[in-house]
Short mmCIF file of N, CA and C in Angstrom, two decimals:
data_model
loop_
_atom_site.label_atom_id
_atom_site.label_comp_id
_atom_site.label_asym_id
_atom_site.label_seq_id
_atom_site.Cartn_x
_atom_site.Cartn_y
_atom_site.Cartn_z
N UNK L 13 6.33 -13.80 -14.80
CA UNK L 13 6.15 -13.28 -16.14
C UNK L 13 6.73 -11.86 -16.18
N UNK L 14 7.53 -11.47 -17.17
CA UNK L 14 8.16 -10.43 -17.00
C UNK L 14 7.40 -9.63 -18.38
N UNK L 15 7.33 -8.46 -18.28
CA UNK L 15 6.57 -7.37 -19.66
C UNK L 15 6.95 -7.88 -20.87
N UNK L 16 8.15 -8.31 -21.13
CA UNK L 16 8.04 -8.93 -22.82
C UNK L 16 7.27 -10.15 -22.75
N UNK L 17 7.14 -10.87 -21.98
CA UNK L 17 6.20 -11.97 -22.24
C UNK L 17 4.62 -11.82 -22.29
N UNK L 18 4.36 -10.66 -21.30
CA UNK L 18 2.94 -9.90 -21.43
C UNK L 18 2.57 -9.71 -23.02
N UNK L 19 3.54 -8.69 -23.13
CA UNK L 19 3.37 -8.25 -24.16
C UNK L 19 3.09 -8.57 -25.47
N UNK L 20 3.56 -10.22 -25.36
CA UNK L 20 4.12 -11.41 -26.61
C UNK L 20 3.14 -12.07 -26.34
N UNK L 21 2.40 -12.27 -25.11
CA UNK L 21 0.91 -12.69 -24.85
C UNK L 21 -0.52 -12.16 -25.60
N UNK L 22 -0.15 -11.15 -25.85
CA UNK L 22 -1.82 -10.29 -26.15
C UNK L 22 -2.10 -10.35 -27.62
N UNK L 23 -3.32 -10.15 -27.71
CA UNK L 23 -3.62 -10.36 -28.80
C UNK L 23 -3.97 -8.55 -29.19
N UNK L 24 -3.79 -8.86 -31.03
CA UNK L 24 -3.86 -6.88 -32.05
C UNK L 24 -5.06 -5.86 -31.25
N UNK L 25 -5.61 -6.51 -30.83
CA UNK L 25 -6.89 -5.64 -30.04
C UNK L 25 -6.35 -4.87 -28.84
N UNK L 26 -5.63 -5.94 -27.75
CA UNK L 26 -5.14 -5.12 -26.60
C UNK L 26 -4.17 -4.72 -26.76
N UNK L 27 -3.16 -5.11 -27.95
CA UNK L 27 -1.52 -4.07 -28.28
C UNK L 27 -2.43 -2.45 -29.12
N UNK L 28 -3.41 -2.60 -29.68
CA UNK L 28 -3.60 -1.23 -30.52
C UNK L 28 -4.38 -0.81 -29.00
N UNK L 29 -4.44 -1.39 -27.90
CA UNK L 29 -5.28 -0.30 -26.79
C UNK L 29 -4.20 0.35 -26.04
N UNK L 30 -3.27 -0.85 -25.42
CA UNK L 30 -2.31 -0.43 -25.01
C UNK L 30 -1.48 0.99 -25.73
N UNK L 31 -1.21 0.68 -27.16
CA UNK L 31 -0.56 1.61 -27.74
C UNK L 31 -1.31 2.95 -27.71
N UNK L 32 -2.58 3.14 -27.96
CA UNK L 32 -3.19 4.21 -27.91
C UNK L 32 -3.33 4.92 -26.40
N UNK L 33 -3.08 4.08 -25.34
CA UNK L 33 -3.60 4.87 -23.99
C UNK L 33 -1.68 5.19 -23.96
N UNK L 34 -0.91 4.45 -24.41
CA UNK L 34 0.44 5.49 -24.27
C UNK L 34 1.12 7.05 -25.07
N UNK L 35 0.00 6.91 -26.28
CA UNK L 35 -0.21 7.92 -27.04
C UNK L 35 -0.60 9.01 -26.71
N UNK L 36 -1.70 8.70 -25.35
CA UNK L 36 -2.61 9.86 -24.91
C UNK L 36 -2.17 9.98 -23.66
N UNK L 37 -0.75 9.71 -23.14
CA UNK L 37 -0.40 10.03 -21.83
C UNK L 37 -0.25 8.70 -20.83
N UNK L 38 -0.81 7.66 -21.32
CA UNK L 38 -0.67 6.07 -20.61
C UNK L 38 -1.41 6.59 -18.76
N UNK L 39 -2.33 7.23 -18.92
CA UNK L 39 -3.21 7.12 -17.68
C UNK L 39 -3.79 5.77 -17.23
N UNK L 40 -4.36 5.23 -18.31
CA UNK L 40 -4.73 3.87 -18.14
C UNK L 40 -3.87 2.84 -17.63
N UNK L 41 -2.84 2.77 -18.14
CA UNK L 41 -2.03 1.96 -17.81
C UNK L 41 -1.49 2.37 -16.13
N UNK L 42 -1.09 3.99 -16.39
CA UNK L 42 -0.88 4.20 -14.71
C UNK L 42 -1.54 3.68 -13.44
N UNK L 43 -2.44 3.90 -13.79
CA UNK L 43 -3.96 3.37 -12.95
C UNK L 43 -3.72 1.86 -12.75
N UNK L 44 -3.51 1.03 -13.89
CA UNK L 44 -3.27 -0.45 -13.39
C UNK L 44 -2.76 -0.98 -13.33
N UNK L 45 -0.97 -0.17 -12.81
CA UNK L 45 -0.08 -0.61 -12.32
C UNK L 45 0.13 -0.06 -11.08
N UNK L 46 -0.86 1.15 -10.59
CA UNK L 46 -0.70 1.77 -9.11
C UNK L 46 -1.89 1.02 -8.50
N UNK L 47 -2.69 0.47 -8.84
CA UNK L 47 -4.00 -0.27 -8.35
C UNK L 47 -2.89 -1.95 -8.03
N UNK L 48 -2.17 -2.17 -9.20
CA UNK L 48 -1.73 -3.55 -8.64
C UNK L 48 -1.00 -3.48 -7.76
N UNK L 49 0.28 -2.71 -7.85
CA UNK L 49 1.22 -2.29 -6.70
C UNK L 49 0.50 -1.99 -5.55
N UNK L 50 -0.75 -1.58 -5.05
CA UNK L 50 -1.53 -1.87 -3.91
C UNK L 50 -2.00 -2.90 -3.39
N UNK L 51 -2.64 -3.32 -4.53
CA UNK L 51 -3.22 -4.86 -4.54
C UNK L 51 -2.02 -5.82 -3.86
N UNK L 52 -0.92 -5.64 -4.10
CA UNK L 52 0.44 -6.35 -3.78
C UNK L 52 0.69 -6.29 -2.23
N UNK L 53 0.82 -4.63 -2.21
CA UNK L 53 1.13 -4.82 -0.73
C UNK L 53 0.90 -4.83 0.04
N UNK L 54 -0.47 -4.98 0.27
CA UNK L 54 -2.01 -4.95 1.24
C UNK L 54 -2.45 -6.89 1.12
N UNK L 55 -1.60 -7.26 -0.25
CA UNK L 55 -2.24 -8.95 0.18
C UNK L 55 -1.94 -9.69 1.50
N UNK L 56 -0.45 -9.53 1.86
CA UNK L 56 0.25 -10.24 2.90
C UNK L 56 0.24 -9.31 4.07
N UNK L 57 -0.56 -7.74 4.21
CA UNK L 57 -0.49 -7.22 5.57
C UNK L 57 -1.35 -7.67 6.58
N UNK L 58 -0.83 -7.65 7.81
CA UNK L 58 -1.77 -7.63 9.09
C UNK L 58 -1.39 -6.30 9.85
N UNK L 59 -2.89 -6.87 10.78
CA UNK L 59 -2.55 -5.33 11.78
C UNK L 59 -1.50 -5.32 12.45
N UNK L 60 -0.83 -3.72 12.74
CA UNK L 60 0.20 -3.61 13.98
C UNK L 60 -0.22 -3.99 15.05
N UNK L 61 -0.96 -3.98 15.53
CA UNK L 61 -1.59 -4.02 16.94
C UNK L 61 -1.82 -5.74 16.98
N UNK L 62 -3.21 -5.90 16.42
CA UNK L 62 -3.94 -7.38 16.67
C UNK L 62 -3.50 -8.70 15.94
N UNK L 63 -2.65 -8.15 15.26
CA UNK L 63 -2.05 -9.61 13.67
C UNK L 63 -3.40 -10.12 12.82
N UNK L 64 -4.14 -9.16 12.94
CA UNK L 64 -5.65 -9.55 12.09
C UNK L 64 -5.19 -9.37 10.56
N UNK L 65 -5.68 -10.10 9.46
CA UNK L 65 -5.34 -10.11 8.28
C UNK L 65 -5.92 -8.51 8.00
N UNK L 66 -5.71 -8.07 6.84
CA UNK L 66 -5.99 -7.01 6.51
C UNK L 66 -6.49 -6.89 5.30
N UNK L 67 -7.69 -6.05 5.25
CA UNK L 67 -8.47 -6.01 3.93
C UNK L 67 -8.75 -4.49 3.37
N UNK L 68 -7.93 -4.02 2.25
CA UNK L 68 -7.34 -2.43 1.70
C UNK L 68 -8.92 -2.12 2.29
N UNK L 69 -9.80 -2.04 1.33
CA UNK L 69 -11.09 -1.28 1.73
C UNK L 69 -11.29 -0.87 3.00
N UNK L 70 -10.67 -2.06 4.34
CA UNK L 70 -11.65 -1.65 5.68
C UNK L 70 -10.34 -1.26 6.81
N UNK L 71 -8.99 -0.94 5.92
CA UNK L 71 -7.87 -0.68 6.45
C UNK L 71 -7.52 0.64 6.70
N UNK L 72 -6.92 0.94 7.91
CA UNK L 72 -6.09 2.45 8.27
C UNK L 72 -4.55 2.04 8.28
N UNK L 73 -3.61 3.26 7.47
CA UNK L 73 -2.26 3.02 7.06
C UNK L 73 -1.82 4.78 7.83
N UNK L 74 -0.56 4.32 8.51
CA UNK L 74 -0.19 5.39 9.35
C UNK L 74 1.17 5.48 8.50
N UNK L 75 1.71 6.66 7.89
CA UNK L 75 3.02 6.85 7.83
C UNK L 75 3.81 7.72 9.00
N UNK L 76 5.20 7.51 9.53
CA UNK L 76 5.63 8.06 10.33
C UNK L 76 7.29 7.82 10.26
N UNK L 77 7.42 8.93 11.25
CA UNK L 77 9.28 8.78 11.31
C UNK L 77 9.73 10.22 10.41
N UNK L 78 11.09 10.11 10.59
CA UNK L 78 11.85 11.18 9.62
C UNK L 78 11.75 10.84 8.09
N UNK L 79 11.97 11.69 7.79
CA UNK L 79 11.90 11.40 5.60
C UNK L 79 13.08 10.33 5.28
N UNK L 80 14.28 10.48 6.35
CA UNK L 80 14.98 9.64 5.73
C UNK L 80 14.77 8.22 6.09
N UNK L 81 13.58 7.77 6.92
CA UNK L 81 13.86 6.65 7.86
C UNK L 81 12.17 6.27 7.66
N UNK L 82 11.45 6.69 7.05
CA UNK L 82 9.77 6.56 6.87
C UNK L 82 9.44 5.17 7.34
N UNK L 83 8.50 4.94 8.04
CA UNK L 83 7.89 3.49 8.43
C UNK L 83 6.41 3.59 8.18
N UNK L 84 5.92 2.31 7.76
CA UNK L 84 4.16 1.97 7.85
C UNK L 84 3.90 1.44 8.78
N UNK L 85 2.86 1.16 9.45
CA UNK L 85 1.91 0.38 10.14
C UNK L 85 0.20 0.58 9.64
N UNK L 86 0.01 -0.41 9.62
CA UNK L 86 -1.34 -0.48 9.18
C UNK L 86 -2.28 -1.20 10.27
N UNK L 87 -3.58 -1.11 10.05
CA UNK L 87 -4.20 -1.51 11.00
C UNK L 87 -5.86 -1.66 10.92
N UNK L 88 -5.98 -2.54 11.39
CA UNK L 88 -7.70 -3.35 10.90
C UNK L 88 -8.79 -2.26 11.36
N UNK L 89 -8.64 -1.80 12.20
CA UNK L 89 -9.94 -0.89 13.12
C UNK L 89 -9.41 0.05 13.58
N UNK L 90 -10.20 1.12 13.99
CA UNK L 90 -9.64 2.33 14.82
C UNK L 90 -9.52 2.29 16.16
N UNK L 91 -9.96 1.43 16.48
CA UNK L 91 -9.17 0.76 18.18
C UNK L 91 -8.25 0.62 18.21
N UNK L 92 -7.49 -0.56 17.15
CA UNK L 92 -6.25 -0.80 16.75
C UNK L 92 -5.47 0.64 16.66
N UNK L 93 -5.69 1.64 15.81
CA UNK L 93 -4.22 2.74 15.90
C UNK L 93 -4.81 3.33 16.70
N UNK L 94 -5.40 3.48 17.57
CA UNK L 94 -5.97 4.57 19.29
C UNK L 94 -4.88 3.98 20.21
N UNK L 95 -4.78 2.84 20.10
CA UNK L 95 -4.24 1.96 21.07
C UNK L 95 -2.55 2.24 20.34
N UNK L 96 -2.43 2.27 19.14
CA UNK L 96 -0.96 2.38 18.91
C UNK L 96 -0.42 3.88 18.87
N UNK L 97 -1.10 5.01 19.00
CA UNK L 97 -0.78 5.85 19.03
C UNK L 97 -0.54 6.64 20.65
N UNK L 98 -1.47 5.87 21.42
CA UNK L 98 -1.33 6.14 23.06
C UNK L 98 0.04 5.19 23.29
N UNK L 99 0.44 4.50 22.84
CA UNK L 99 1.78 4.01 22.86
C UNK L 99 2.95 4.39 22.38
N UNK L 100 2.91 5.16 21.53
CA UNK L 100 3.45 5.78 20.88
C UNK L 100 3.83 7.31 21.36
N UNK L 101 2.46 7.60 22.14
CA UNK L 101 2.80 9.00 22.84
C UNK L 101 3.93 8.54 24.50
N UNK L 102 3.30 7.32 25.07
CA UNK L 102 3.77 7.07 25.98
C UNK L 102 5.25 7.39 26.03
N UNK L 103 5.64 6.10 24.45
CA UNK L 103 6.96 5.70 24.29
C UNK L 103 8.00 7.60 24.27
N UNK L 104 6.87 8.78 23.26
CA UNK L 104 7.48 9.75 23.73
C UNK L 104 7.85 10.52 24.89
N UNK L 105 7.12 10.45 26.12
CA UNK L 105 7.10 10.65 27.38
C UNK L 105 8.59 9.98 28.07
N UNK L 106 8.53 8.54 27.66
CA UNK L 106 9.69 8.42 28.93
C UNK L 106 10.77 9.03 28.14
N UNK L 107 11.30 8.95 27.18
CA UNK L 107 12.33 9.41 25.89
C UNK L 107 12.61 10.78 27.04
N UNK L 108 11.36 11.61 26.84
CA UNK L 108 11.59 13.06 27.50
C UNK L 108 12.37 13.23 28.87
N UNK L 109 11.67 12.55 29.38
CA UNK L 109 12.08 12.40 30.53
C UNK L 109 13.72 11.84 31.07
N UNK L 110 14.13 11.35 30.01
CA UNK L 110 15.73 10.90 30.46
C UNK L 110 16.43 11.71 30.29
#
């Protein structure tokens, strides 16, 4: 479903709400398109570490890397990124060392 069909969906009640929360800055609407765009990309994650499904509420999300090159990993428990971050230090250690 693409926004004109939304839109061609609703009935005078939710077009005069819609219209009014874009009147006053469309916060509302911001909110429940940054809540879905989460909802989205947290449905199909698992952990880095364990491949455990992942559930936003009981989840830790690591950003890392350079600005131009940014990566996620996410992860079910705090065992899970203890364990990926001592790997992570490791992986910096031998790097040094060559």
């Amino acid at each position: 479903m693409n926004v004109r069909q939304a839109i061609t969906g609703m009935d005078l009640q939710e077009l005069k709400k819609v219209e009014f929360d874009l009147q006053t800055g469309g916060n509302h609407m911001k909110q429940l398109i940054q809540k879905r765009i989460v909802d989205y990309e947290t449905r199909n994650s698992f952990c880095a570490v364990c491949q455990k499904p992942l559930f936003r509420e009981y989840s830790y999300t690591l950003t890392f890397g350079p600005p131009d090159l940014m990566k996620k990993a996410s992860f079910c428990a705090m065992d899970c990124l203890d364990y990926f971050l001592i790997q992570v230090k490791k992986l910096s250690k031998q790097r040094e060392e060559y």
